[in-house]
Coordinates of C-alpha atoms and ligand atoms in Angstrom, one line a residue:
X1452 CA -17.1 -7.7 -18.0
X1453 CA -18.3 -4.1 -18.6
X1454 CA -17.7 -1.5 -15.2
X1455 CA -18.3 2.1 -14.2
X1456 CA -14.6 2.1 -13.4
X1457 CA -11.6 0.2 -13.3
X1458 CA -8.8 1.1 -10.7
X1459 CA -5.7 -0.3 -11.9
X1460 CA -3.5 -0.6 -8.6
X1461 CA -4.1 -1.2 -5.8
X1462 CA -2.3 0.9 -3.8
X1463 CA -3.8 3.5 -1.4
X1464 CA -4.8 5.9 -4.0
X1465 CA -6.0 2.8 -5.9
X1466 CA -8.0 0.9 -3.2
X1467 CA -9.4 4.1 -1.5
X1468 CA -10.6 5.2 -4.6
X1469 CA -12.1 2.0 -5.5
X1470 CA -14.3 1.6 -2.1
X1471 CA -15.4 5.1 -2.8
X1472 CA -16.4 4.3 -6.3
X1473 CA -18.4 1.4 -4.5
X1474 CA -19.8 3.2 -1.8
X1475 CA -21.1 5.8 -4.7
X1476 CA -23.1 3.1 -6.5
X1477 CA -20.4 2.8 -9.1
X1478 CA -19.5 -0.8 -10.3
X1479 CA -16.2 -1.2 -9.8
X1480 CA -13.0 -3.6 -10.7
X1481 CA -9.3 -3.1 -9.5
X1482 CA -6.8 -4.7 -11.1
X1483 CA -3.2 -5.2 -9.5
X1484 CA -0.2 -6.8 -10.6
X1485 CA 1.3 -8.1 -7.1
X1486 CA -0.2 -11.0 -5.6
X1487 CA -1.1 -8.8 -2.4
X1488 CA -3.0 -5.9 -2.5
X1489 CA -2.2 -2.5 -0.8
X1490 CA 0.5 -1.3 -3.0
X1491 CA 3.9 0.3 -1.8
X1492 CA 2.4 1.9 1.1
X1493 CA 1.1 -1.9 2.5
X1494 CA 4.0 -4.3 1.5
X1495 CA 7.1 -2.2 1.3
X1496 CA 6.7 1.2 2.3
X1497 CA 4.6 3.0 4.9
X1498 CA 3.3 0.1 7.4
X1499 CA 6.8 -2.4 6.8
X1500 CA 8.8 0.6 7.2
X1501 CA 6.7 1.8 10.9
X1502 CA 7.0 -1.5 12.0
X1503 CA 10.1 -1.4 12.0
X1504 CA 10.7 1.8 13.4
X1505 CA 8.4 0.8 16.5
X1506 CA 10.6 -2.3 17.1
X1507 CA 13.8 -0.4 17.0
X1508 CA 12.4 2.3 19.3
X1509 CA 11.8 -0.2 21.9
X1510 CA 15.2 -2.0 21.6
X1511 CA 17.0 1.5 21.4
X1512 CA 14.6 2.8 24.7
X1513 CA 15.2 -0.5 26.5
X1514 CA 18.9 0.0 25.9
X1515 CA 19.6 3.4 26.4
X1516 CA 16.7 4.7 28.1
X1517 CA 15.2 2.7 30.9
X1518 CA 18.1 2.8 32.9
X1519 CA 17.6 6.2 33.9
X1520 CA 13.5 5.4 35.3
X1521 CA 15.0 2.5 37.4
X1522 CA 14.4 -0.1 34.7
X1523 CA 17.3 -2.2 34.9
X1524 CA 17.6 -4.7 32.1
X1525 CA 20.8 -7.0 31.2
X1526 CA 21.6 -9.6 28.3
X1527 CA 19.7 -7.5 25.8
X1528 CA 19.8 -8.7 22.3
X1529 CA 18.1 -8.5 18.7
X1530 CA 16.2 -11.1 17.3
X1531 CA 16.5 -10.1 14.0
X1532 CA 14.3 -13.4 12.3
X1533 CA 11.6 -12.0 15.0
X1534 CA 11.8 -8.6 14.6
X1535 CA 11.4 -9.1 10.3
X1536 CA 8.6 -11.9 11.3
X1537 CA 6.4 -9.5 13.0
X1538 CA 7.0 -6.9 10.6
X1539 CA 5.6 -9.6 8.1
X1540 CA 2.4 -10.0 10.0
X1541 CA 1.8 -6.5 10.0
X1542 CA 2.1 -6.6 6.3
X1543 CA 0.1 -9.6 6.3
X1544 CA -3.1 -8.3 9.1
X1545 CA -3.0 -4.7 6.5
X1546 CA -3.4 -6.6 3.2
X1547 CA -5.8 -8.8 4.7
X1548 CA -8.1 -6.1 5.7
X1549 CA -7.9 -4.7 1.8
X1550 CA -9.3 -7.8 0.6
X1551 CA -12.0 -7.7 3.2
X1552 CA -12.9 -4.1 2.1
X1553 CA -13.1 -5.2 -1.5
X1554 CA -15.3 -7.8 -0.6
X1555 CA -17.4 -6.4 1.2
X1556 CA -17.6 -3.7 -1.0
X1557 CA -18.6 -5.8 -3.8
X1558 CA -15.6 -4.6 -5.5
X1559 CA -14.3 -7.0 -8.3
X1560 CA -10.5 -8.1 -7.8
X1561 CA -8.3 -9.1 -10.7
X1562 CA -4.4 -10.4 -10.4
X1563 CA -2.9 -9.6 -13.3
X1564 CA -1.0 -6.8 -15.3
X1565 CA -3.6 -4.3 -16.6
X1566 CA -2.5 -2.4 -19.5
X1567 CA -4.8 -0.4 -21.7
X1568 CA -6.1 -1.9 -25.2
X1569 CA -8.5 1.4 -26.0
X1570 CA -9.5 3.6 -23.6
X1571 CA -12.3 1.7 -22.1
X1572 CA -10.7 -2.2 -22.4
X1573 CA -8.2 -2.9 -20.0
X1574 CA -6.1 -6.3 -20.9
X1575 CA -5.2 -8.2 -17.8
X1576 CA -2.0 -10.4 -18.2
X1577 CA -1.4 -12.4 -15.4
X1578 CA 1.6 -14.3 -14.0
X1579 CA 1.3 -17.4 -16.5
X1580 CA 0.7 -15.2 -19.4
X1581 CA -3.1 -15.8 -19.6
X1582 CA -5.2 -12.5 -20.0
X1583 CA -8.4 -11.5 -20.1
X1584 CA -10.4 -8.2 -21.0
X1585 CA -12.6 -6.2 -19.1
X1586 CA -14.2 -2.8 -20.0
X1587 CA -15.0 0.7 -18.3
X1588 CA -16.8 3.4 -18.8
X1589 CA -14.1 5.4 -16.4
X1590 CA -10.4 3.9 -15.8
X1591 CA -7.9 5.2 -13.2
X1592 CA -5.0 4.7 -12.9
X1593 CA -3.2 4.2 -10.0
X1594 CA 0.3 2.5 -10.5
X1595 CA 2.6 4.4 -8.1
X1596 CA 6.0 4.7 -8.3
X1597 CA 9.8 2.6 -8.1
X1598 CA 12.5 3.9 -6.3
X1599 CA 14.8 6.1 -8.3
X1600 CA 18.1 4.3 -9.5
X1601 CA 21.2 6.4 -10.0
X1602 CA 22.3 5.7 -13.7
X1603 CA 26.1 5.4 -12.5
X1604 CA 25.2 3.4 -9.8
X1605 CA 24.0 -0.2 -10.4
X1606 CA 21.4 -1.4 -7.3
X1607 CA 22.4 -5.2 -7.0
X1608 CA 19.4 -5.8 -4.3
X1609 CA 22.7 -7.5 -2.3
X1610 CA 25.0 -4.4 -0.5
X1611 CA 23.6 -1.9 -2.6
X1612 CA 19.9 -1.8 -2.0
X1613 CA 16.4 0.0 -2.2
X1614 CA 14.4 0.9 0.8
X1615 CA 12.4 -2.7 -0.3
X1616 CA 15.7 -4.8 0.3
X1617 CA 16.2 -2.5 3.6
X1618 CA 13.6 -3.6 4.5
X1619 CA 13.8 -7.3 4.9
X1620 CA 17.7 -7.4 6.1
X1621 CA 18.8 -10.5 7.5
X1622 CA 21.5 -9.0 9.7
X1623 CA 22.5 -5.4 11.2
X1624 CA 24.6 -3.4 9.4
X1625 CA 28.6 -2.7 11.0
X1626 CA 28.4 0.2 9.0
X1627 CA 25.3 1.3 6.8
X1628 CA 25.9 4.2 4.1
X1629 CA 22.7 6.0 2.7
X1630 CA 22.3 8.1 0.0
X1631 CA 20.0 10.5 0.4
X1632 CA 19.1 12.9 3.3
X1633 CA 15.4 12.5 2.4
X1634 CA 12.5 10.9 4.5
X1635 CA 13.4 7.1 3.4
X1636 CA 16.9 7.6 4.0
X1637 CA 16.1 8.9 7.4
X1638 CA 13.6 6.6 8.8
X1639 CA 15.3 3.4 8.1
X1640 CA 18.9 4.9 8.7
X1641 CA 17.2 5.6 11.8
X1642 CA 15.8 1.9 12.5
X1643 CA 19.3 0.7 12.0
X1644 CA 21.3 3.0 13.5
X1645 CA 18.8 1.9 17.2
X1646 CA 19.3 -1.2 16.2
X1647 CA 23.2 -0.5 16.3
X1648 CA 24.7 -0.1 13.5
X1649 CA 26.9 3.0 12.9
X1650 CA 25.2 5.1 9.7
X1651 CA 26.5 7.8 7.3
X1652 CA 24.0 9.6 5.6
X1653 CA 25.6 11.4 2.2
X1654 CA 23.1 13.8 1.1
X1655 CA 23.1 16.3 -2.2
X1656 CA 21.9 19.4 -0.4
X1657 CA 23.1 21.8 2.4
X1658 CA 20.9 20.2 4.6
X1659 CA 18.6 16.8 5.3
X1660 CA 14.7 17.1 5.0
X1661 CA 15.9 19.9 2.5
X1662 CA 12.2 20.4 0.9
X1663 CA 11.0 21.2 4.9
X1664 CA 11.4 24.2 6.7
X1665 CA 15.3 24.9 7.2
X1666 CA 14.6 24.9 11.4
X1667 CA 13.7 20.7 11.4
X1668 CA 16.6 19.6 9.2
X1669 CA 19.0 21.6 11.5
X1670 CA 17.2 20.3 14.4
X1671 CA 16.9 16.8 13.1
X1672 CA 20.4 16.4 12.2
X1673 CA 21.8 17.9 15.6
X1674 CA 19.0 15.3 17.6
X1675 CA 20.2 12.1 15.1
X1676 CA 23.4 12.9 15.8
X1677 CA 23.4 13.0 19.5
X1678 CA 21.3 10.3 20.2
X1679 CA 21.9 7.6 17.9
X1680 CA 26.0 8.6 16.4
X1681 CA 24.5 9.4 13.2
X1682 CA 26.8 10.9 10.8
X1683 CA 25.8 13.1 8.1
X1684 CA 28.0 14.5 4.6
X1685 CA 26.2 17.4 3.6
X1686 CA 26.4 19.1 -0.1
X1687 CA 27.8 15.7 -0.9
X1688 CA 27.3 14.6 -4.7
X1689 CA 27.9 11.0 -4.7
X1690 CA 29.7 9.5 -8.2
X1691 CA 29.4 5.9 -7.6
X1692 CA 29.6 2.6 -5.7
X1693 CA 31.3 -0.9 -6.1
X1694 CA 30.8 -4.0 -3.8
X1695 CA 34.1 -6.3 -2.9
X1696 CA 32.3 -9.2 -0.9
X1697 CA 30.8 -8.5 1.7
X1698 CA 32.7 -4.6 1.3
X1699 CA 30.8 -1.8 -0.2
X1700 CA 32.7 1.4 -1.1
X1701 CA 30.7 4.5 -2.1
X1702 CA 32.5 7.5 -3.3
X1703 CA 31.2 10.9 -4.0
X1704 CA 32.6 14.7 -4.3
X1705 CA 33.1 17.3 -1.5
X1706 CA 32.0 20.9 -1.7
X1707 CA 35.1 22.0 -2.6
X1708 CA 35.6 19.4 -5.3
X1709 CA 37.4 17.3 -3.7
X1710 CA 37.3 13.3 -3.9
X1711 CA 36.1 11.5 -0.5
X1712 CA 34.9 7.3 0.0
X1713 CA 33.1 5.7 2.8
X1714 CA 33.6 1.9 3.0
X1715 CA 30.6 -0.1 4.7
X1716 CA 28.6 -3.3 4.4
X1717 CA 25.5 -1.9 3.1
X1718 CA 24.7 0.7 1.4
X1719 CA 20.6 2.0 1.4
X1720 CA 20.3 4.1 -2.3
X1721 CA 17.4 6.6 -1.5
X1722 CA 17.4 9.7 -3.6
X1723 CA 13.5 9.8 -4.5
X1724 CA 10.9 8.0 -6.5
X1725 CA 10.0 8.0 -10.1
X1726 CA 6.3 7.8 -11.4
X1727 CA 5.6 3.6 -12.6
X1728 CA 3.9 3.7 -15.9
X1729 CA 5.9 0.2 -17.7
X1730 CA 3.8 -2.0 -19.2
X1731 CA 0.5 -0.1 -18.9
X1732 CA 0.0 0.6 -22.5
X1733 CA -0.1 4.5 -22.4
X1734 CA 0.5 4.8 -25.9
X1735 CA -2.0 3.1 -27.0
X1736 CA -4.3 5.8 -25.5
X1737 CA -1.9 8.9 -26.5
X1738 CA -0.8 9.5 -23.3
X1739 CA 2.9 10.6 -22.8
X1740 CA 4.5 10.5 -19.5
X1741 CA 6.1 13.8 -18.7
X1742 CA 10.2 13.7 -19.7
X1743 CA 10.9 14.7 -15.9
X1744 CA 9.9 12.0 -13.4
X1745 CA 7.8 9.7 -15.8
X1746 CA 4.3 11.9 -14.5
X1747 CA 1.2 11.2 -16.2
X1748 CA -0.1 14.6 -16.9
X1749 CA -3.5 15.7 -15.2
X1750 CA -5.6 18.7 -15.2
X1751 CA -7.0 20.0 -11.9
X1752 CA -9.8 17.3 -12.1
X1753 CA -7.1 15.0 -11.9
X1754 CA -8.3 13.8 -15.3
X1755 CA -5.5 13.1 -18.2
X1756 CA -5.7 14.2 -21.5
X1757 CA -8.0 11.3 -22.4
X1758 CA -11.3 11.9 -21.1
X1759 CA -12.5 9.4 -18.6
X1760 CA -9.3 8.2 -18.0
X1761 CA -8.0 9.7 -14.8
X1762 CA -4.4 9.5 -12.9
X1763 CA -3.6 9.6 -9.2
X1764 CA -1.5 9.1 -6.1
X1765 CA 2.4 9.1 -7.0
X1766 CA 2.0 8.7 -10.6
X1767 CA 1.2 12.3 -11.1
X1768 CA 2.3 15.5 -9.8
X1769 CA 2.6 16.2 -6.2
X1770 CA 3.6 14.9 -2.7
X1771 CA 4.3 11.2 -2.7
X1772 CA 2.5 10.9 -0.2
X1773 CA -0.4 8.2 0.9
X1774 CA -2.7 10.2 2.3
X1775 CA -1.9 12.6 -0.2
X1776 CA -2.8 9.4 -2.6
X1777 CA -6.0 8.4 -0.6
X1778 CA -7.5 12.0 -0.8
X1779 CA -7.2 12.3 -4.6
X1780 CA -9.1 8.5 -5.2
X1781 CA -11.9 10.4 -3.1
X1782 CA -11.5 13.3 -5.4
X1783 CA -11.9 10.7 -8.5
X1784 CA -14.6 8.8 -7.6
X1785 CA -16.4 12.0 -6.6
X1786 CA -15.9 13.5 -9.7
X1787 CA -17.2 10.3 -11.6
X1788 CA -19.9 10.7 -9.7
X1789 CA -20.8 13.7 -10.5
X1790 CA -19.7 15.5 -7.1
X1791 CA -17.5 18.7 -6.7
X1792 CA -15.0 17.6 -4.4
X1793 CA -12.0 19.6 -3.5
X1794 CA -8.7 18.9 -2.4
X1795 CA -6.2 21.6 0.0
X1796 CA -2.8 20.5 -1.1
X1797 CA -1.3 23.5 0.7
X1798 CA -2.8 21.5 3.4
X1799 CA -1.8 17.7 3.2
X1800 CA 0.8 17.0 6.3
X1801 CA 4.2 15.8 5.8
X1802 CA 5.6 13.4 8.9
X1803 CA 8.8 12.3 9.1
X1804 CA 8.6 9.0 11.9
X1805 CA 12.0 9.6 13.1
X1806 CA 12.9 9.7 17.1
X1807 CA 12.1 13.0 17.5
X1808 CA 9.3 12.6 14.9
X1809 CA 9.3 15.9 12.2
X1810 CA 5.8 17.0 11.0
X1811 CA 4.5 20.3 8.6
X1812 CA 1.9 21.5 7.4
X1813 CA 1.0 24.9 4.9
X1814 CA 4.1 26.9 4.3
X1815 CA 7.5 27.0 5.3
X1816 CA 9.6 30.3 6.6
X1817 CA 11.6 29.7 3.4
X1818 CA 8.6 29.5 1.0
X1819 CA 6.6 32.7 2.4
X1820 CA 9.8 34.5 2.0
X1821 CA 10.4 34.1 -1.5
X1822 CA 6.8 34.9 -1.6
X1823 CA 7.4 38.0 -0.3
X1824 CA 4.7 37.4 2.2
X1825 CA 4.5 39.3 5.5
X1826 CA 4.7 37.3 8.8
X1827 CA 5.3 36.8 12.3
X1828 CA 6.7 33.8 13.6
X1829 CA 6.6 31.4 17.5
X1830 CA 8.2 28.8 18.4
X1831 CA 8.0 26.8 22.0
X1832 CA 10.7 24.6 22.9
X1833 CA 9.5 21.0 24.1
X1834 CA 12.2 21.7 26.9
X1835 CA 10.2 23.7 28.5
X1836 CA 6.7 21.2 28.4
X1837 CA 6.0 19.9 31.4
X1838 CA 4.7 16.5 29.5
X1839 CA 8.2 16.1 27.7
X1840 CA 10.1 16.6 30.8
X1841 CA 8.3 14.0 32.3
X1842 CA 8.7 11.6 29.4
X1843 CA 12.2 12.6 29.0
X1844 CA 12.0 13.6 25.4
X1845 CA 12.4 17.2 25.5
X1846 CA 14.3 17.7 22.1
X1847 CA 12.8 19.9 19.5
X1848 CA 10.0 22.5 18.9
X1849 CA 7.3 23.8 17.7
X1850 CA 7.1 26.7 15.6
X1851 CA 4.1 28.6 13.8
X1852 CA 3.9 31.1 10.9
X1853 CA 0.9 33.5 11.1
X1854 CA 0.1 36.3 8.6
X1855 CA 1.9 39.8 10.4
X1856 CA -1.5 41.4 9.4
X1857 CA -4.5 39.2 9.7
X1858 CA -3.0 36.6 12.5
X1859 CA -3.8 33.7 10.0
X1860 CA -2.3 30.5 10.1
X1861 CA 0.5 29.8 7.2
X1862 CA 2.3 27.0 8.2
X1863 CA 3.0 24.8 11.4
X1864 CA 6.1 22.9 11.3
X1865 CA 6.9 20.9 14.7
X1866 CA 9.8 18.4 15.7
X1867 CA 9.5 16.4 19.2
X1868 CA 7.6 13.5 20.7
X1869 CA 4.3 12.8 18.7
X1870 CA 4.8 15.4 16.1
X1871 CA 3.1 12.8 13.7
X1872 CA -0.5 13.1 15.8
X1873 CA -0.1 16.4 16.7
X1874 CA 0.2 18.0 13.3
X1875 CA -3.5 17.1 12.6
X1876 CA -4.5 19.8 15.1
X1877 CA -3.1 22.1 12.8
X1878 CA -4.4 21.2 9.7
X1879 CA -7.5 21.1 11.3
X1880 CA -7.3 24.9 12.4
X1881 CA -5.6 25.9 8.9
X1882 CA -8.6 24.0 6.8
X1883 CA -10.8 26.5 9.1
X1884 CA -8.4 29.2 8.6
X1885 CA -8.0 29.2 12.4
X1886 CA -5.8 32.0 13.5
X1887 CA -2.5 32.0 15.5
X1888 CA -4.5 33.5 18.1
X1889 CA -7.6 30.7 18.1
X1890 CA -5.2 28.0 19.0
X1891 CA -3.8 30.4 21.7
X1892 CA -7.2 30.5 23.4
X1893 CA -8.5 27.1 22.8
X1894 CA -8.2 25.0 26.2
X1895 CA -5.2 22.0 25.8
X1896 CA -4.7 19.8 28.3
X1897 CA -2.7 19.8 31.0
X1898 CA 0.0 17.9 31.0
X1899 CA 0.0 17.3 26.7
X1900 CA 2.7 17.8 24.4
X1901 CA -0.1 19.2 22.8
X1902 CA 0.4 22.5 24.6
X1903 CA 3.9 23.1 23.2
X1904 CA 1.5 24.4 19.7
X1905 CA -0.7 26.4 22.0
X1906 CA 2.5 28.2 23.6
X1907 CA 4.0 28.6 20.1
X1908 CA 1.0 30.2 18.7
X1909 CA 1.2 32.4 22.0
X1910 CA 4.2 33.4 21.2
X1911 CA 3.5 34.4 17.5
X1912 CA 0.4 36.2 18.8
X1913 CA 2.2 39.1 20.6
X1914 CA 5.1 37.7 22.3
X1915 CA 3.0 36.0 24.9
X1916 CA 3.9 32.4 25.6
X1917 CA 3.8 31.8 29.3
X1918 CA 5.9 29.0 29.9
X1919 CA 8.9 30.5 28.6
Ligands
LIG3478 P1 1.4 2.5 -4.8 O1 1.2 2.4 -3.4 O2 2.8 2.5 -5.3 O3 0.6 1.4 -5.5 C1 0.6 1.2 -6.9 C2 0.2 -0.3 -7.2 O4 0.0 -0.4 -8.6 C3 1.2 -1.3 -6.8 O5 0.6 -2.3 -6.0 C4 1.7 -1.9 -8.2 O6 2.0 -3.3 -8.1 C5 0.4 -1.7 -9.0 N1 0.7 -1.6 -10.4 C6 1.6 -0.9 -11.1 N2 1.4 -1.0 -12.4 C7 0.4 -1.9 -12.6 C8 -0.2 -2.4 -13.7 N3 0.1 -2.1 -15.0 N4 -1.3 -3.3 -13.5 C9 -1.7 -3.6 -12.3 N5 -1.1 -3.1 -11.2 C10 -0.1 -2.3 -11.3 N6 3.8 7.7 2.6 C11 3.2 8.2 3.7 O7 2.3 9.0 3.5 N7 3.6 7.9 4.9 C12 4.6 7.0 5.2 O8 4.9 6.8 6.3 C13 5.3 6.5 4.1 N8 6.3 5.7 4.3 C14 7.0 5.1 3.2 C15 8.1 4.3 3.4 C16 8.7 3.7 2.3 C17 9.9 2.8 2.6 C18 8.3 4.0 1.0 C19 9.0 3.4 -0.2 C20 7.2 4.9 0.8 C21 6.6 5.4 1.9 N9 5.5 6.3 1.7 C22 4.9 6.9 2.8 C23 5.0 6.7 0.3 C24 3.8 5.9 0.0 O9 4.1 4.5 0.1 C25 3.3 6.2 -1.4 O10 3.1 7.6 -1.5 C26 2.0 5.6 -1.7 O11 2.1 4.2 -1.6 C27 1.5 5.9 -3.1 O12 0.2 5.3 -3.3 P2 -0.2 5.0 -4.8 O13 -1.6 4.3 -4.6 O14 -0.1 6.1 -5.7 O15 0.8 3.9 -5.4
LIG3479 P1 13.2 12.3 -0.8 O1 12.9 13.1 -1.9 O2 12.5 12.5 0.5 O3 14.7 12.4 -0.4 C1 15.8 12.1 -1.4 C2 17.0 12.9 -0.9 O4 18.1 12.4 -1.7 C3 16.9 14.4 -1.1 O5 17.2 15.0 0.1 C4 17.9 14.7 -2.3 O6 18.5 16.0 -2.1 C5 18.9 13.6 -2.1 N1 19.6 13.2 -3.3 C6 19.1 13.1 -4.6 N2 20.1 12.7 -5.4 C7 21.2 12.6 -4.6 C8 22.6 12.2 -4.9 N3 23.0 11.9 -6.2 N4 23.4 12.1 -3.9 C9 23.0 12.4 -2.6 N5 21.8 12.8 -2.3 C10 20.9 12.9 -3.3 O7 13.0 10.8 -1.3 P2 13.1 9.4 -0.5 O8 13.6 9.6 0.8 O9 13.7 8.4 -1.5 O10 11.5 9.0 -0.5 C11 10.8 8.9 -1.7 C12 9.4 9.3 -1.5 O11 8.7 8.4 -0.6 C13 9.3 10.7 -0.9 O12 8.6 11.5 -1.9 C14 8.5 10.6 0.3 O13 7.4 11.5 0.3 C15 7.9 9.2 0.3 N6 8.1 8.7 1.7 C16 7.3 9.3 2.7 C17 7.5 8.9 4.0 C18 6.7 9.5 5.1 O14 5.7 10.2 4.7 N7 7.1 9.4 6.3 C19 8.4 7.9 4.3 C20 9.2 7.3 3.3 C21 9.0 7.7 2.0

């Protein structure tokens, strides 16, 4: 069979690239490896991971919450087989609606591993060892990434597990140790910790969230901590972990040097993810994954050293990030076809769906300084919103970084209720290079949590918030 282009994964980089190839007149094939399609994002990672997150939330609310707007409830208890069921036909309704998109698209599927005979033949092995070839005028590649493994500390998929095992626990934790501060590590730390399990969080840095601004970790930590008993070893380097039974001991070393161990009955390892290139064939084309992170190098047409052959999503440099993935498939298929698309990455949103829920965009305090960049900053607290006092969820802020001299935009960074929705307003405003003082003077309704980023810009613009 002889394409335009051949995606291989089917991720969201992969797939949304693939309908755009197809929208664009391009004759397209996507091969992926998994019987499902959607990649991590749709099977174990953004949607499984929600889901479960949503479920929690209401168990945790139900629990905790509705007592106090005279919602009395007694006898409450987790189905856990539930709770992982309808998690599984979430997964199931997203990776339906791929397939449906492909078809429809008149996108060709393969099931198989696709690994590159010559630049333009892709050989597709599939699960019985059969393979076939197919042929492309463009290939992209689109294989994602695997979770990072510690080399001193073996993953048995048992008690010490990836976010994918975390995902699909059969039980609740007593006592659930994560390693890693990061956004995985505090998402599903978070699901189990509503859910009722007590959770230590052992994290490398001075701070969790560490690549956001400094305010939301602080905040984060100090909300996690409150609400849901969360405990957290910061500037923690972690040196191993062995499993007794059902018993899992991790040990690591203090700031000051000093040996400490947690002992627990799970233990989530989530320090990052590494580029996935195995079994793709890359040196058959001359391509070399980068020594740090396994990246397949690009230039800033996203297109490797290979001409033709391009590389996306969390394969290459960058956020790992769907959208982030999604955006540069567009960016691909554009370019294929002969467009000049362009991509913001200063601008591409980072959401952590924690209870408060953390959410950025453009630059952080910490970043402009070392930039030496002059600015102003605002901040509103969501305990002063009318909304959140009314919803009762009036932890958190919302803070904005404006240019001292021209009022511009540089970064939005916002932890409360709906952080996730809200940060698009934002981005929005930044993509029109929107000033502090726009957002001031554009009408938000009354009550929103929405106005907390109108107060906060009113605050960087002269001081003048007026609820506060
Ligand atoms: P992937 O989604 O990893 O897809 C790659 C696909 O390629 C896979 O299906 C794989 O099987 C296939 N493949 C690999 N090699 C081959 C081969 N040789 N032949 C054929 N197929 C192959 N991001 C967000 O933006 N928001 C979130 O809320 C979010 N939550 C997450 C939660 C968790 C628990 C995890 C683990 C990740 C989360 N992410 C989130 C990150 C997000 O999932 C990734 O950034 C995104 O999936 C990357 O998309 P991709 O298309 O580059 O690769
Ligand atoms: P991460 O990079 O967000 O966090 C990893 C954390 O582990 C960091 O804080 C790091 O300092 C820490 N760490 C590293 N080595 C350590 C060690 N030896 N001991 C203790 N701590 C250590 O990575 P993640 O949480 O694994 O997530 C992986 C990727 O998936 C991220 O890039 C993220 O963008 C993506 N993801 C995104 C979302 C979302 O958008 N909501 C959700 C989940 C995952």
């Amino acid at each position: 069979m002889q394409y335009d282009v051949i995606v291989i994964g089917s991720g969201p980089g992969g797939y949304v690239g693939a309908i755009r190839c197809a929208q664009l007149g391009l004759k397209t094939a996507i091969v992926e490896k998994y019987k499902t399609f959607g990649g991590t994002c749709l099977n174990v990672g953004c949607i499984p991971s929600k889901a479960l997150l949503d479920s929690s939330e209401h168990y945790h609310n139900a629990a905790v919450h509705f007592g106090t707007h005279g919602i009395n409830l007694s006898n409450l208890s987790i189905d856990m087989k539930q709770l992982m069921a309808r998690k599984d036909d979430v997964i199931a309704q997203n990776v339906a609606g791929i397939e449906f998109l492909f078809k429809k698209n008149k996108i060709d599927s393969f099931t198989g591993v696709g690994s590159f005979i010559d630049k333009n033949t892709i050989k597709i092995t599939n699960e019985d060892g059969k393979t076939e070839q197919i042929t492309g005028k463009n290939v992209i590649i689109a294989t994602g990434s695997k979770p990072t493994a510690l080399p001193f500390l073996p993953v048995d998929k048992k008690r010490i597990i990836t976010s994918t095992e975390a995902l699909e626990l059969k039980e609740v934790p007593n006592h659930l140790i994560v390693i890693g501060g990061g956004v995985i590590g505090l998402e599903l730390g978070s699901v189990y910790a509503r859910l009722g399990a007590k959770v230590s969080v052992v994290e490398y840095e001075k701070s969790i969230i560490p690549t956001m601004d400094a305010a939301l970790g602080k905040e984060l930590q100090r909300v996690l901590k409150k609400s849901l008993g969360m405990e957290f070893f910061l500037g923690h380097k972690v040196t191993g972990a062995t499993v007794k039974g059902k018993k899992v001991t991790v040990t690591a070393e203090n700031a000051k040097g000093e040996a400490v161990k947690w002992e627990g009955d799970y233990c989530i390892v989530a320090v990052g993810r590494t580029a996935y290139t195995e079994g793709l064939g890359l040196e058959n084309i001359g391509i070399t994954p980068e020594e740090r992170g396994k990246k397949i190098p690009v230039n800033e047409h996203l297109e490797t050293p290979v001409s033709g052959v391009y590389a996306i999503g969390d394969v290459i440099k960058g956020a790992m990030l769907a959208h982030k993935a999604e955006d540069e498939g567009v960016f691909v298929a554009e370019r294929i076809a002969g467009q000049k698309p362009h991509i913001d990455y200063n601008l591409i949103p980072g959401v952590v769906y924690t209870w408060p829920e953390v959410a950025s965009v453009g630059k952080t305090e910490e970043q402009l300084k070392s930039e030496g960049r002059k600015y102003k900053t605002g901040s509103f607290p969501f305990k002063a919103s009318g909304r959140a006092k009314a919803s009762g969820d009036t932890d958190g802020f919302v803070k904005v970084l404006a240019d001292a001299a021209t009022d511009e935009l540089l970064g939005v960074h916002m932890i409360g209720p709906r952080a996730a929705d809200m940060i698009a307003e934002a981005a929005v405003a930044m993509e029109y290079r929107a000033s502090a003082e726009d957002i001031a003077r554009i009408c938000h309704a009354h009550p929103t949590f929405t106005e907390a980023f109108k107060e906060a810009a009113l605050a960087a613009t002269a001081n003048r918030a007026i609820h506060m």
